[in-house]
C-alpha cells in the first residue's frame, strides 16, 4: 500500500510503498476513509529535532483519522466494515488518566504497548490506505449519519477545542463572551462548539477575510480582524469588562498578548495552538485571577460527545478533500494559509 512517511526530522514526507499492516491480538486494521492534515504535522516536518519528543521518525503521518474496520484479531463488537473514528492518543491503558480515556495525559507513557504519541505521532498514522490501531479501545463506532471524511477532522480539529471549551463551561453562562482566535480547522469548529454547548456570545478573530466569513457561517456573533485595536474592539463589545474566555488556536506572541489584553478578571485564557509564543505572566500583567492554561487534544469520552453533536447536525465540518497522492499540496496550502476549514486526505 502507499503511505506518506516522515523519513527524518526537518524533512518533507515521502509517498512510498510499504507493507499493508496485519492485526496482532487485540488489534484492528482500519481502511482509511479520511485523514486530516493538521498544523501540528507542519511543526513535525519543520521544527522538531532529535531528542525533543519521546519518539522519532520514520513513521507515517496522519493523527486525525476515520475509516472502516478492515480486520481485527480477537476483537469483539467491531465487525468488518464498521465505520469508526480513531481516538488518536495512545497511552499505557492502565494509569488513572488512561482509564478515564484521557490517554493524552497518560502518566506512564513508557508502559504503552508501543510507546509513542499515537498513530501519526511516532507510530504509523492514517496518511495511507490502511492503519494499524494497536488496541481496539481507541476506536469509536460512528453514529448513524456520519461518514469517515467528515468524522476524521472531528477526532482532532473538533475534539481539541471541545476539550478546551468543556473545561470552561462554568465560566460561560448567558451574558458571557468567548473569543476564538484563529479561524482555521480548529477555530471554525470551536465557534460551533461554543454555540452548540453554551449560551455565550462568540467573537471570532483572524487576519484573513475568508476566515472571518467562515466564522460568520459557523455562527460567530461578532468578527474582529486582527489589528492594533482588536483588544479595544473586544473590550468595547463587552462593556469594557473583557471576554470571559479566550481560546487561542494560534498561540504566537501576538495572539497570546491579545488574549491577555482582551480577557476579563476571573476569566480563562486557553492556549490551544502550537504557535511557539510566550506570554509574560506577572501581578499586573494579566487580569486578576485570569487562569492561563494549555490544553492538549481530548479524551475518548469527549470524542463520543463530539461525534454525537456532529451526527445531530450541531457541528458542520468545512473540509477540502485531496486524493492521497496530493497530500503534499494540501500541506503546502495549509502552510500558505490557503485552506478554508480543514484539508482532508481521502485515500
Ligand atoms: C500533535 C503533536 C504535538 C502537539 C499537538 C498535536 C495535536 O495536533 C494533536 O491534537
Ligand atoms: Zn493535530
Ligand atoms: Zn496511561
mmCIF file of C-alpha atoms and ligand atoms in Angstrom:
data_model
loop_
_atom_site.group_PDB
_atom_site.id
_atom_site.type_symbol
_atom_site.label_atom_id
_atom_site.label_comp_id
_atom_site.label_asym_id
_atom_site.label_seq_id
_atom_site.Cartn_x
_atom_site.Cartn_y
_atom_site.Cartn_z
ATOM 1 C CA UNK A 1 0.000 0.000 0.000
ATOM 2 C CA UNK A 2 1.033 3.656 -0.309
ATOM 3 C CA UNK A 3 1.841 5.786 2.736
ATOM 4 C CA UNK A 4 3.175 9.284 3.432
ATOM 5 C CA UNK A 5 6.218 8.648 5.642
ATOM 6 C CA UNK A 6 8.125 11.295 7.543
ATOM 7 C CA UNK A 7 11.640 9.922 6.980
ATOM 8 C CA UNK A 8 13.511 12.175 9.438
ATOM 9 C CA UNK A 9 13.085 15.389 11.406
ATOM 10 C CA UNK A 10 13.216 18.603 9.350
ATOM 11 C CA UNK A 11 12.173 16.929 6.107
ATOM 12 C CA UNK A 12 9.156 16.641 3.831
ATOM 13 C CA UNK A 13 7.099 13.449 3.907
ATOM 14 C CA UNK A 14 7.573 10.972 1.061
ATOM 15 C CA UNK A 15 4.918 8.839 -0.624
ATOM 16 C CA UNK A 16 6.327 5.314 -0.515
ATOM 17 C CA UNK A 17 5.175 1.732 -0.960
ATOM 18 C CA UNK A 18 5.013 -0.108 2.395
ATOM 19 C CA UNK A 19 3.614 -3.424 3.534
ATOM 20 C CA UNK A 20 -0.081 -3.430 4.451
ATOM 21 C CA UNK A 21 -0.363 -3.855 8.265
ATOM 22 C CA UNK A 22 -1.829 -7.035 9.737
ATOM 23 C CA UNK A 23 -3.503 -7.082 13.163
ATOM 24 C CA UNK A 24 -1.959 -8.880 16.144
ATOM 25 C CA UNK A 25 -4.060 -9.997 19.138
ATOM 26 C CA UNK A 26 -6.478 -7.252 20.261
ATOM 27 C CA UNK A 27 -5.509 -5.058 17.299
ATOM 28 C CA UNK A 28 -7.538 -3.665 14.411
ATOM 29 C CA UNK A 29 -6.587 -2.577 10.907
ATOM 30 C CA UNK A 30 -8.662 0.364 9.702
ATOM 31 C CA UNK A 31 -9.194 1.118 5.999
ATOM 32 C CA UNK A 32 -8.734 4.876 5.967
ATOM 33 C CA UNK A 33 -11.667 6.935 4.702
ATOM 34 C CA UNK A 34 -10.273 10.326 5.709
ATOM 35 C CA UNK A 35 -7.071 11.633 7.296
ATOM 36 C CA UNK A 36 -6.913 15.300 8.296
ATOM 37 C CA UNK A 37 -3.868 17.457 7.579
ATOM 38 C CA UNK A 38 -3.083 19.217 10.852
ATOM 39 C CA UNK A 39 -0.877 22.246 11.526
ATOM 40 C CA UNK A 40 0.993 20.098 14.048
ATOM 41 C CA UNK A 41 2.230 17.981 11.119
ATOM 42 C CA UNK A 42 3.942 21.092 9.725
ATOM 43 C CA UNK A 43 5.663 21.554 13.093
ATOM 44 C CA UNK A 44 6.768 17.899 12.920
ATOM 45 C CA UNK A 45 8.217 18.481 9.430
ATOM 46 C CA UNK A 46 9.865 21.821 10.127
ATOM 47 C CA UNK A 47 10.717 22.360 13.787
ATOM 48 C CA UNK A 48 11.331 19.318 15.912
ATOM 49 C CA UNK A 49 14.756 17.702 16.155
ATOM 50 C CA UNK A 50 16.406 14.690 17.786
ATOM 51 C CA UNK A 51 15.546 14.250 21.477
ATOM 52 C CA UNK A 52 12.826 16.914 21.633
ATOM 53 C CA UNK A 53 9.971 14.408 21.677
ATOM 54 C CA UNK A 54 9.938 10.940 23.265
ATOM 55 C CA UNK A 55 9.571 9.330 19.815
ATOM 56 C CA UNK A 56 11.321 9.663 16.466
ATOM 57 C CA UNK A 57 10.728 9.315 12.711
ATOM 58 C CA UNK A 58 10.381 7.387 10.493
ATOM 59 C CA UNK A 59 6.613 6.952 10.714
ATOM 60 C CA UNK A 60 3.547 7.517 8.542
ATOM 61 C CA UNK A 61 1.913 10.892 9.199
ATOM 62 C CA UNK A 62 -1.778 11.428 9.958
ATOM 63 C CA UNK A 63 -3.119 11.604 13.538
ATOM 64 C CA UNK A 64 -6.703 12.626 12.626
ATOM 65 C CA UNK A 65 -8.325 9.535 11.173
ATOM 66 C CA UNK A 66 -11.557 7.717 10.437
ATOM 67 C CA UNK A 67 -12.452 4.796 8.204
ATOM 68 C CA UNK A 68 -13.873 1.281 8.319
ATOM 69 C CA UNK A 69 -12.785 -1.805 10.259
ATOM 70 C CA UNK A 70 -10.834 -3.891 7.757
ATOM 71 C CA UNK A 71 -9.579 -6.700 10.004
ATOM 72 C CA UNK A 72 -9.376 -7.456 13.718
ATOM 73 C CA UNK A 73 -7.729 -10.216 15.735
ATOM 74 C CA UNK A 74 -9.705 -11.469 18.738
ATOM 75 C CA UNK A 75 -11.698 -8.236 18.834
ATOM 76 C CA UNK A 76 -15.428 -8.273 19.615
ATOM 77 C CA UNK A 77 -18.063 -5.652 18.817
ATOM 78 C CA UNK A 78 -16.285 -4.220 15.776
ATOM 79 C CA UNK A 79 -17.312 -6.321 12.764
ATOM 80 C CA UNK A 80 -15.521 -5.827 9.455
ATOM 81 C CA UNK A 81 -16.984 -2.808 7.658
ATOM 82 C CA UNK A 82 -17.949 -0.884 10.826
ATOM 83 C CA UNK A 83 -17.335 2.849 10.246
ATOM 84 C CA UNK A 84 -15.059 4.102 13.037
ATOM 85 C CA UNK A 85 -13.260 7.184 14.286
ATOM 86 C CA UNK A 86 -9.786 6.718 15.761
ATOM 87 C CA UNK A 87 -9.086 8.304 19.133
ATOM 88 C CA UNK A 88 -5.538 9.249 18.259
ATOM 89 C CA UNK A 89 -3.629 9.472 21.544
ATOM 90 C CA UNK A 90 -2.415 6.073 22.720
ATOM 91 C CA UNK A 91 -1.180 5.779 26.321
ATOM 92 C CA UNK A 92 -0.454 2.897 28.702
ATOM 93 C CA UNK A 93 -4.125 1.981 29.153
ATOM 94 C CA UNK A 94 -3.822 1.379 32.896
ATOM 95 C CA UNK A 95 -2.948 4.643 34.687
ATOM 96 C CA UNK A 96 -5.845 6.673 36.130
ATOM 97 C CA UNK A 97 -5.776 9.100 33.178
ATOM 98 C CA UNK A 98 -5.903 6.353 30.540
ATOM 99 C CA UNK A 99 -8.662 4.561 32.480
ATOM 100 C CA UNK A 100 -10.701 7.780 32.085
ATOM 101 C CA UNK A 101 -9.974 7.738 28.337
ATOM 102 C CA UNK A 102 -7.554 10.631 28.769
ATOM 103 C CA UNK A 103 -4.563 8.970 27.106
ATOM 104 C CA UNK A 104 -3.357 12.467 26.181
ATOM 105 C CA UNK A 105 -2.255 12.895 29.790
ATOM 106 C CA UNK A 106 -1.004 9.323 30.346
ATOM 107 C CA UNK A 107 1.214 9.206 33.411
ATOM 108 C CA UNK A 108 3.166 6.146 32.340
ATOM 109 C CA UNK A 109 3.639 6.506 28.575
ATOM 110 C CA UNK A 110 6.650 4.174 28.591
ATOM 111 C CA UNK A 111 4.250 1.360 29.588
ATOM 112 C CA UNK A 112 2.146 1.683 26.406
ATOM 113 C CA UNK A 113 2.193 -1.419 24.169
ATOM 114 C CA UNK A 114 4.461 0.624 21.864
ATOM 115 C CA UNK A 115 5.412 3.998 23.420
ATOM 116 C CA UNK A 116 4.527 6.913 21.131
ATOM 117 C CA UNK A 117 2.279 9.946 20.901
ATOM 118 C CA UNK A 118 -0.151 7.809 18.864
ATOM 119 C CA UNK A 119 -0.679 6.959 15.203
ATOM 120 C CA UNK A 120 0.980 9.647 13.068
ATOM 121 C CA UNK A 121 2.958 10.750 16.128
ATOM 122 C CA UNK A 122 5.775 8.199 16.358
ATOM 123 C CA UNK A 123 3.713 5.232 15.172
ATOM 124 C CA UNK A 124 2.252 4.847 11.696
ATOM 125 C CA UNK A 125 -0.798 7.065 11.133
ATOM 126 C CA UNK A 126 -3.560 7.422 8.594
ATOM 127 C CA UNK A 127 -1.952 9.150 5.598
ATOM 128 C CA UNK A 128 -2.082 5.737 3.942
ATOM 129 C CA UNK A 129 -4.580 3.245 2.647
ATOM 130 C CA UNK A 130 -4.646 1.272 5.914
ATOM 131 C CA UNK A 131 -3.616 1.919 9.509
ATOM 132 C CA UNK A 132 -2.893 -0.408 12.406
ATOM 133 C CA UNK A 133 -4.655 0.528 15.658
ATOM 134 C CA UNK A 134 -2.833 -1.306 18.467
ATOM 135 C CA UNK A 135 -5.804 -1.593 20.860
ATOM 136 C CA UNK A 136 -9.498 -1.789 19.930
ATOM 137 C CA UNK A 137 -10.353 0.624 22.786
ATOM 138 C CA UNK A 138 -9.021 3.503 20.634
ATOM 139 C CA UNK A 139 -11.886 3.097 18.141
ATOM 140 C CA UNK A 140 -15.322 4.716 18.387
ATOM 141 C CA UNK A 141 -18.044 3.426 16.027
ATOM 142 C CA UNK A 142 -19.543 6.309 14.053
ATOM 143 C CA UNK A 143 -23.138 7.242 14.862
ATOM 144 C CA UNK A 144 -25.662 6.991 12.009
ATOM 145 C CA UNK A 145 -25.356 9.815 9.517
ATOM 146 C CA UNK A 146 -21.606 10.421 9.861
ATOM 147 C CA UNK A 147 -19.175 9.377 7.140
ATOM 148 C CA UNK A 148 -15.412 8.933 7.681
ATOM 149 C CA UNK A 149 -14.408 12.004 5.619
ATOM 150 C CA UNK A 150 -16.471 14.219 7.930
ATOM 151 C CA UNK A 151 -15.548 12.249 11.012
ATOM 152 C CA UNK A 152 -11.756 12.455 10.544
ATOM 153 C CA UNK A 153 -11.488 16.177 11.461
ATOM 154 C CA UNK A 154 -13.810 15.593 14.388
ATOM 155 C CA UNK A 155 -11.098 13.450 16.050
ATOM 156 C CA UNK A 156 -8.685 16.391 16.439
ATOM 157 C CA UNK A 157 -9.865 19.672 14.859
ATOM 158 C CA UNK A 158 -13.134 19.362 16.821
ATOM 159 C CA UNK A 159 -12.034 17.228 19.791
ATOM 160 C CA UNK A 160 -9.210 19.610 20.744
ATOM 161 C CA UNK A 161 -11.389 22.752 21.078
ATOM 162 C CA UNK A 162 -14.233 20.656 22.553
ATOM 163 C CA UNK A 163 -11.975 19.595 25.442
ATOM 164 C CA UNK A 164 -10.832 23.204 25.927
ATOM 165 C CA UNK A 165 -14.361 24.641 25.816
ATOM 166 C CA UNK A 166 -15.847 21.895 28.016
ATOM 167 C CA UNK A 167 -13.496 22.629 30.926
ATOM 168 C CA UNK A 168 -14.500 26.320 30.720
ATOM 169 C CA UNK A 169 -18.295 25.724 30.595
ATOM 170 C CA UNK A 170 -18.836 27.125 34.149
ATOM 171 C CA UNK A 171 -17.430 30.482 33.026
ATOM 172 C CA UNK A 172 -19.751 30.755 30.012
ATOM 173 C CA UNK A 173 -23.289 31.478 31.281
ATOM 174 C CA UNK A 174 -25.794 33.643 29.401
ATOM 175 C CA UNK A 175 -24.388 37.175 29.180
ATOM 176 C CA UNK A 176 -20.785 35.975 28.890
ATOM 177 C CA UNK A 177 -18.439 36.419 25.933
ATOM 178 C CA UNK A 178 -15.951 33.935 24.466
ATOM 179 C CA UNK A 179 -13.254 34.812 21.934
ATOM 180 C CA UNK A 180 -11.807 32.366 19.412
ATOM 181 C CA UNK A 181 -8.506 33.473 17.869
ATOM 182 C CA UNK A 182 -7.603 31.766 14.567
ATOM 183 C CA UNK A 183 -10.494 30.507 12.439
ATOM 184 C CA UNK A 184 -8.872 27.555 10.695
ATOM 185 C CA UNK A 185 -9.521 23.830 11.095
ATOM 186 C CA UNK A 186 -9.868 24.070 14.890
ATOM 187 C CA UNK A 187 -11.260 27.594 15.130
ATOM 188 C CA UNK A 188 -14.280 27.141 12.848
ATOM 189 C CA UNK A 189 -15.286 24.153 14.955
ATOM 190 C CA UNK A 190 -14.537 25.968 18.237
ATOM 191 C CA UNK A 191 -17.085 28.634 17.252
ATOM 192 C CA UNK A 192 -19.740 25.962 16.587
ATOM 193 C CA UNK A 193 -18.920 24.053 19.789
ATOM 194 C CA UNK A 194 -19.389 27.237 21.821
ATOM 195 C CA UNK A 195 -22.714 27.963 20.100
ATOM 196 C CA UNK A 196 -23.951 24.373 20.467
ATOM 197 C CA UNK A 197 -22.975 23.795 24.095
ATOM 198 C CA UNK A 198 -23.148 27.201 25.838
ATOM 199 C CA UNK A 199 -25.196 30.404 25.812
ATOM 200 C CA UNK A 200 -22.106 32.592 25.410
ATOM 201 C CA UNK A 201 -21.671 35.279 22.771
ATOM 202 C CA UNK A 202 -18.878 34.294 20.376
ATOM 203 C CA UNK A 203 -16.304 36.705 18.975
ATOM 204 C CA UNK A 204 -14.041 35.370 16.201
ATOM 205 C CA UNK A 205 -10.655 36.893 15.411
ATOM 206 C CA UNK A 206 -8.446 36.264 12.364
ATOM 207 C CA UNK A 207 -6.237 38.112 9.900
ATOM 208 C CA UNK A 208 -7.904 36.641 6.787
ATOM 209 C CA UNK A 209 -11.211 37.871 5.342
ATOM 210 C CA UNK A 210 -12.152 34.317 4.174
ATOM 211 C CA UNK A 211 -11.601 33.010 7.703
ATOM 212 C CA UNK A 212 -13.849 35.705 9.167
ATOM 213 C CA UNK A 213 -16.516 34.804 6.590
ATOM 214 C CA UNK A 214 -16.177 31.165 7.665
ATOM 215 C CA UNK A 215 -16.595 32.265 11.308
ATOM 216 C CA UNK A 216 -19.812 34.083 10.397
ATOM 217 C CA UNK A 217 -21.144 30.988 8.618
ATOM 218 C CA UNK A 218 -20.165 28.972 11.720
ATOM 219 C CA UNK A 219 -22.359 31.230 13.860
ATOM 220 C CA UNK A 220 -19.988 33.826 15.339
ATOM 221 C CA UNK A 221 -21.875 36.810 16.769
ATOM 222 C CA UNK A 222 -19.063 39.259 16.027
ATOM 223 C CA UNK A 223 -15.956 39.016 13.839
ATOM 224 C CA UNK A 224 -12.862 41.123 14.513
ATOM 225 C CA UNK A 225 -9.976 41.463 12.058
ATOM 226 C CA UNK A 226 -6.557 41.370 13.718
ATOM 227 C CA UNK A 227 -5.109 44.841 14.088
ATOM 228 C CA UNK A 228 -3.705 47.232 16.620
ATOM 229 C CA UNK A 229 -7.188 47.898 18.037
ATOM 230 C CA UNK A 230 -8.537 44.301 18.238
ATOM 231 C CA UNK A 231 -8.348 44.169 22.054
ATOM 232 C CA UNK A 232 -10.123 47.548 22.362
ATOM 233 C CA UNK A 233 -12.847 46.342 19.987
ATOM 234 C CA UNK A 234 -13.423 43.243 22.125
ATOM 235 C CA UNK A 235 -13.377 45.228 25.380
ATOM 236 C CA UNK A 236 -15.782 47.736 23.828
ATOM 237 C CA UNK A 237 -18.134 44.917 22.823
ATOM 238 C CA UNK A 238 -18.161 43.638 26.415
ATOM 239 C CA UNK A 239 -18.959 46.933 28.128
ATOM 240 C CA UNK A 240 -15.274 47.351 28.994
ATOM 241 C CA UNK A 241 -15.179 44.141 31.061
ATOM 242 C CA UNK A 242 -13.314 41.874 28.646
ATOM 243 C CA UNK A 243 -14.000 38.340 27.462
ATOM 244 C CA UNK A 244 -14.809 35.603 29.965
ATOM 245 C CA UNK A 245 -12.849 33.081 27.935
ATOM 246 C CA UNK A 246 -10.294 33.310 25.153
ATOM 247 C CA UNK A 247 -9.405 30.230 23.110
ATOM 248 C CA UNK A 248 -6.172 30.896 21.254
ATOM 249 C CA UNK A 249 -5.954 28.452 18.336
ATOM 250 C CA UNK A 250 -2.759 30.149 17.090
ATOM 251 C CA UNK A 251 -0.537 30.594 20.142
ATOM 252 C CA UNK A 252 2.068 33.066 18.903
ATOM 253 C CA UNK A 253 3.378 36.073 20.871
ATOM 254 C CA UNK A 254 0.853 38.470 19.322
ATOM 255 C CA UNK A 255 -2.219 36.277 19.824
ATOM 256 C CA UNK A 256 -1.300 35.463 23.429
ATOM 257 C CA UNK A 257 -0.820 39.179 24.142
ATOM 258 C CA UNK A 258 -4.195 39.851 22.515
ATOM 259 C CA UNK A 259 -5.812 37.149 24.636
ATOM 260 C CA UNK A 260 -4.450 38.661 27.850
ATOM 261 C CA UNK A 261 -5.422 42.211 26.801
ATOM 262 C CA UNK A 262 -8.946 41.176 25.784
ATOM 263 C CA UNK A 263 -9.608 38.905 28.784
ATOM 264 C CA UNK A 264 -11.697 39.558 31.884
ATOM 265 C CA UNK A 265 -10.815 39.238 35.567
ATOM 266 C CA UNK A 266 -11.574 35.644 36.685
ATOM 267 C CA UNK A 267 -11.608 34.616 33.023
ATOM 268 C CA UNK A 268 -9.799 31.838 31.174
ATOM 269 C CA UNK A 269 -7.092 32.108 28.531
ATOM 270 C CA UNK A 270 -6.558 28.721 26.932
ATOM 271 C CA UNK A 271 -3.602 28.088 24.650
ATOM 272 C CA UNK A 272 -4.573 25.545 22.008
ATOM 273 C CA UNK A 273 -2.314 26.452 19.062
ATOM 274 C CA UNK A 274 1.327 25.386 18.833
ATOM 275 C CA UNK A 275 2.462 28.822 17.574
ATOM 276 C CA UNK A 276 5.510 28.842 19.839
ATOM 277 C CA UNK A 277 4.728 32.172 21.513
ATOM 278 C CA UNK A 278 5.215 33.079 25.152
ATOM 279 C CA UNK A 279 3.132 35.241 27.473
ATOM 280 C CA UNK A 280 4.816 37.011 30.389
ATOM 281 C CA UNK A 281 2.607 36.397 33.436
ATOM 282 C CA UNK A 282 3.049 38.815 36.330
ATOM 283 C CA UNK A 283 0.968 40.529 39.026
ATOM 284 C CA UNK A 284 -0.279 43.366 36.819
ATOM 285 C CA UNK A 285 0.497 41.625 33.506
ATOM 286 C CA UNK A 286 -2.769 39.713 33.187
ATOM 287 C CA UNK A 287 -6.263 40.456 34.572
ATOM 288 C CA UNK A 288 -6.664 39.393 38.232
ATOM 289 C CA UNK A 289 -7.442 35.691 38.601
ATOM 290 C CA UNK A 290 -7.363 35.030 34.899
ATOM 291 C CA UNK A 291 -6.376 31.373 34.521
ATOM 292 C CA UNK A 292 -3.894 30.678 31.750
ATOM 293 C CA UNK A 293 -3.544 27.085 30.607
ATOM 294 C CA UNK A 294 -2.584 24.976 27.660
ATOM 295 C CA UNK A 295 -4.766 22.028 26.721
ATOM 296 C CA UNK A 296 -3.788 19.063 24.603
ATOM 297 C CA UNK A 297 -6.317 17.209 22.405
ATOM 298 C CA UNK A 298 -9.208 15.492 24.237
ATOM 299 C CA UNK A 299 -10.439 12.264 25.791
ATOM 300 C CA UNK A 300 -12.201 9.264 24.245
ATOM 301 C CA UNK A 301 -15.483 10.016 26.105
ATOM 302 C CA UNK A 302 -15.293 13.570 24.756
ATOM 303 C CA UNK A 303 -14.825 12.178 21.230
ATOM 304 C CA UNK A 304 -18.079 10.237 21.697
ATOM 305 C CA UNK A 305 -19.777 13.533 22.619
ATOM 306 C CA UNK A 306 -18.272 15.370 19.629
ATOM 307 C CA UNK A 307 -19.452 12.659 17.219
ATOM 308 C CA UNK A 308 -22.928 12.877 18.734
ATOM 309 C CA UNK A 309 -23.029 16.663 18.260
ATOM 310 C CA UNK A 310 -21.999 16.256 14.622
ATOM 311 C CA UNK A 311 -24.442 13.425 13.951
ATOM 312 C CA UNK A 312 -27.234 15.694 15.241
ATOM 313 C CA UNK A 313 -26.164 18.422 12.813
ATOM 314 C CA UNK A 314 -24.817 20.751 15.506
ATOM 315 C CA UNK A 315 -21.249 20.662 14.140
ATOM 316 C CA UNK A 316 -20.545 21.032 10.441
ATOM 317 C CA UNK A 317 -17.006 20.471 9.218
ATOM 318 C CA UNK A 318 -15.860 22.677 6.347
ATOM 319 C CA UNK A 319 -13.403 20.408 4.542
ATOM 320 C CA UNK A 320 -11.422 20.486 1.314
ATOM 321 C CA UNK A 321 -10.565 16.965 0.188
ATOM 322 C CA UNK A 322 -7.405 15.793 -1.583
ATOM 323 C CA UNK A 323 -6.542 12.354 -3.019
ATOM 324 C CA UNK A 324 -3.685 10.521 -1.282
ATOM 325 C CA UNK A 325 -1.058 11.471 -3.849
ATOM 326 C CA UNK A 326 -1.817 15.189 -3.334
ATOM 327 C CA UNK A 327 -1.177 15.302 0.420
ATOM 328 C CA UNK A 328 1.948 17.421 -0.067
ATOM 329 C CA UNK A 329 -0.128 20.009 -1.935
ATOM 330 C CA UNK A 330 -2.615 20.001 0.973
ATOM 331 C CA UNK A 331 0.226 20.767 3.409
ATOM 332 C CA UNK A 332 1.587 23.456 1.073
ATOM 333 C CA UNK A 333 -1.782 25.193 1.015
ATOM 334 C CA UNK A 334 -2.163 24.794 4.784
ATOM 335 C CA UNK A 335 1.232 26.400 5.339
ATOM 336 C CA UNK A 336 0.340 29.261 2.969
ATOM 337 C CA UNK A 337 -2.907 29.914 4.872
ATOM 338 C CA UNK A 338 -4.918 28.988 1.770
ATOM 339 C CA UNK A 339 -7.073 26.216 3.273
ATOM 340 C CA UNK A 340 -10.562 27.254 4.373
ATOM 341 C CA UNK A 341 -11.552 24.906 7.225
ATOM 342 C CA UNK A 342 -9.771 21.534 7.245
ATOM 343 C CA UNK A 343 -7.830 19.745 4.484
ATOM 344 C CA UNK A 344 -8.713 16.052 4.486
ATOM 345 C CA UNK A 345 -6.805 13.373 2.567
ATOM 346 C CA UNK A 346 -9.077 10.699 1.077
ATOM 347 C CA UNK A 347 -7.031 7.621 0.046
HETATM 348 C C1 LIG B 1 0.222 16.907 17.797
HETATM 349 C C2 LIG B 1 1.576 16.843 18.121
HETATM 350 C C3 LIG B 1 2.121 17.717 19.036
HETATM 351 C C4 LIG B 1 1.297 18.670 19.617
HETATM 352 C C5 LIG B 1 -0.058 18.751 19.283
HETATM 353 C C6 LIG B 1 -0.557 17.859 18.395
HETATM 354 C C7 LIG B 1 -2.018 17.968 18.100
HETATM 355 O O1 LIG B 1 -2.295 18.339 16.792
HETATM 356 C C8 LIG B 1 -2.773 16.742 18.466
HETATM 357 O O2 LIG B 1 -4.034 17.182 18.706
HETATM 358 ZN ZN1 LIG B 2 -3.447 17.719 15.265
HETATM 359 ZN ZN1 LIG B 3 -1.612 5.848 30.963
#
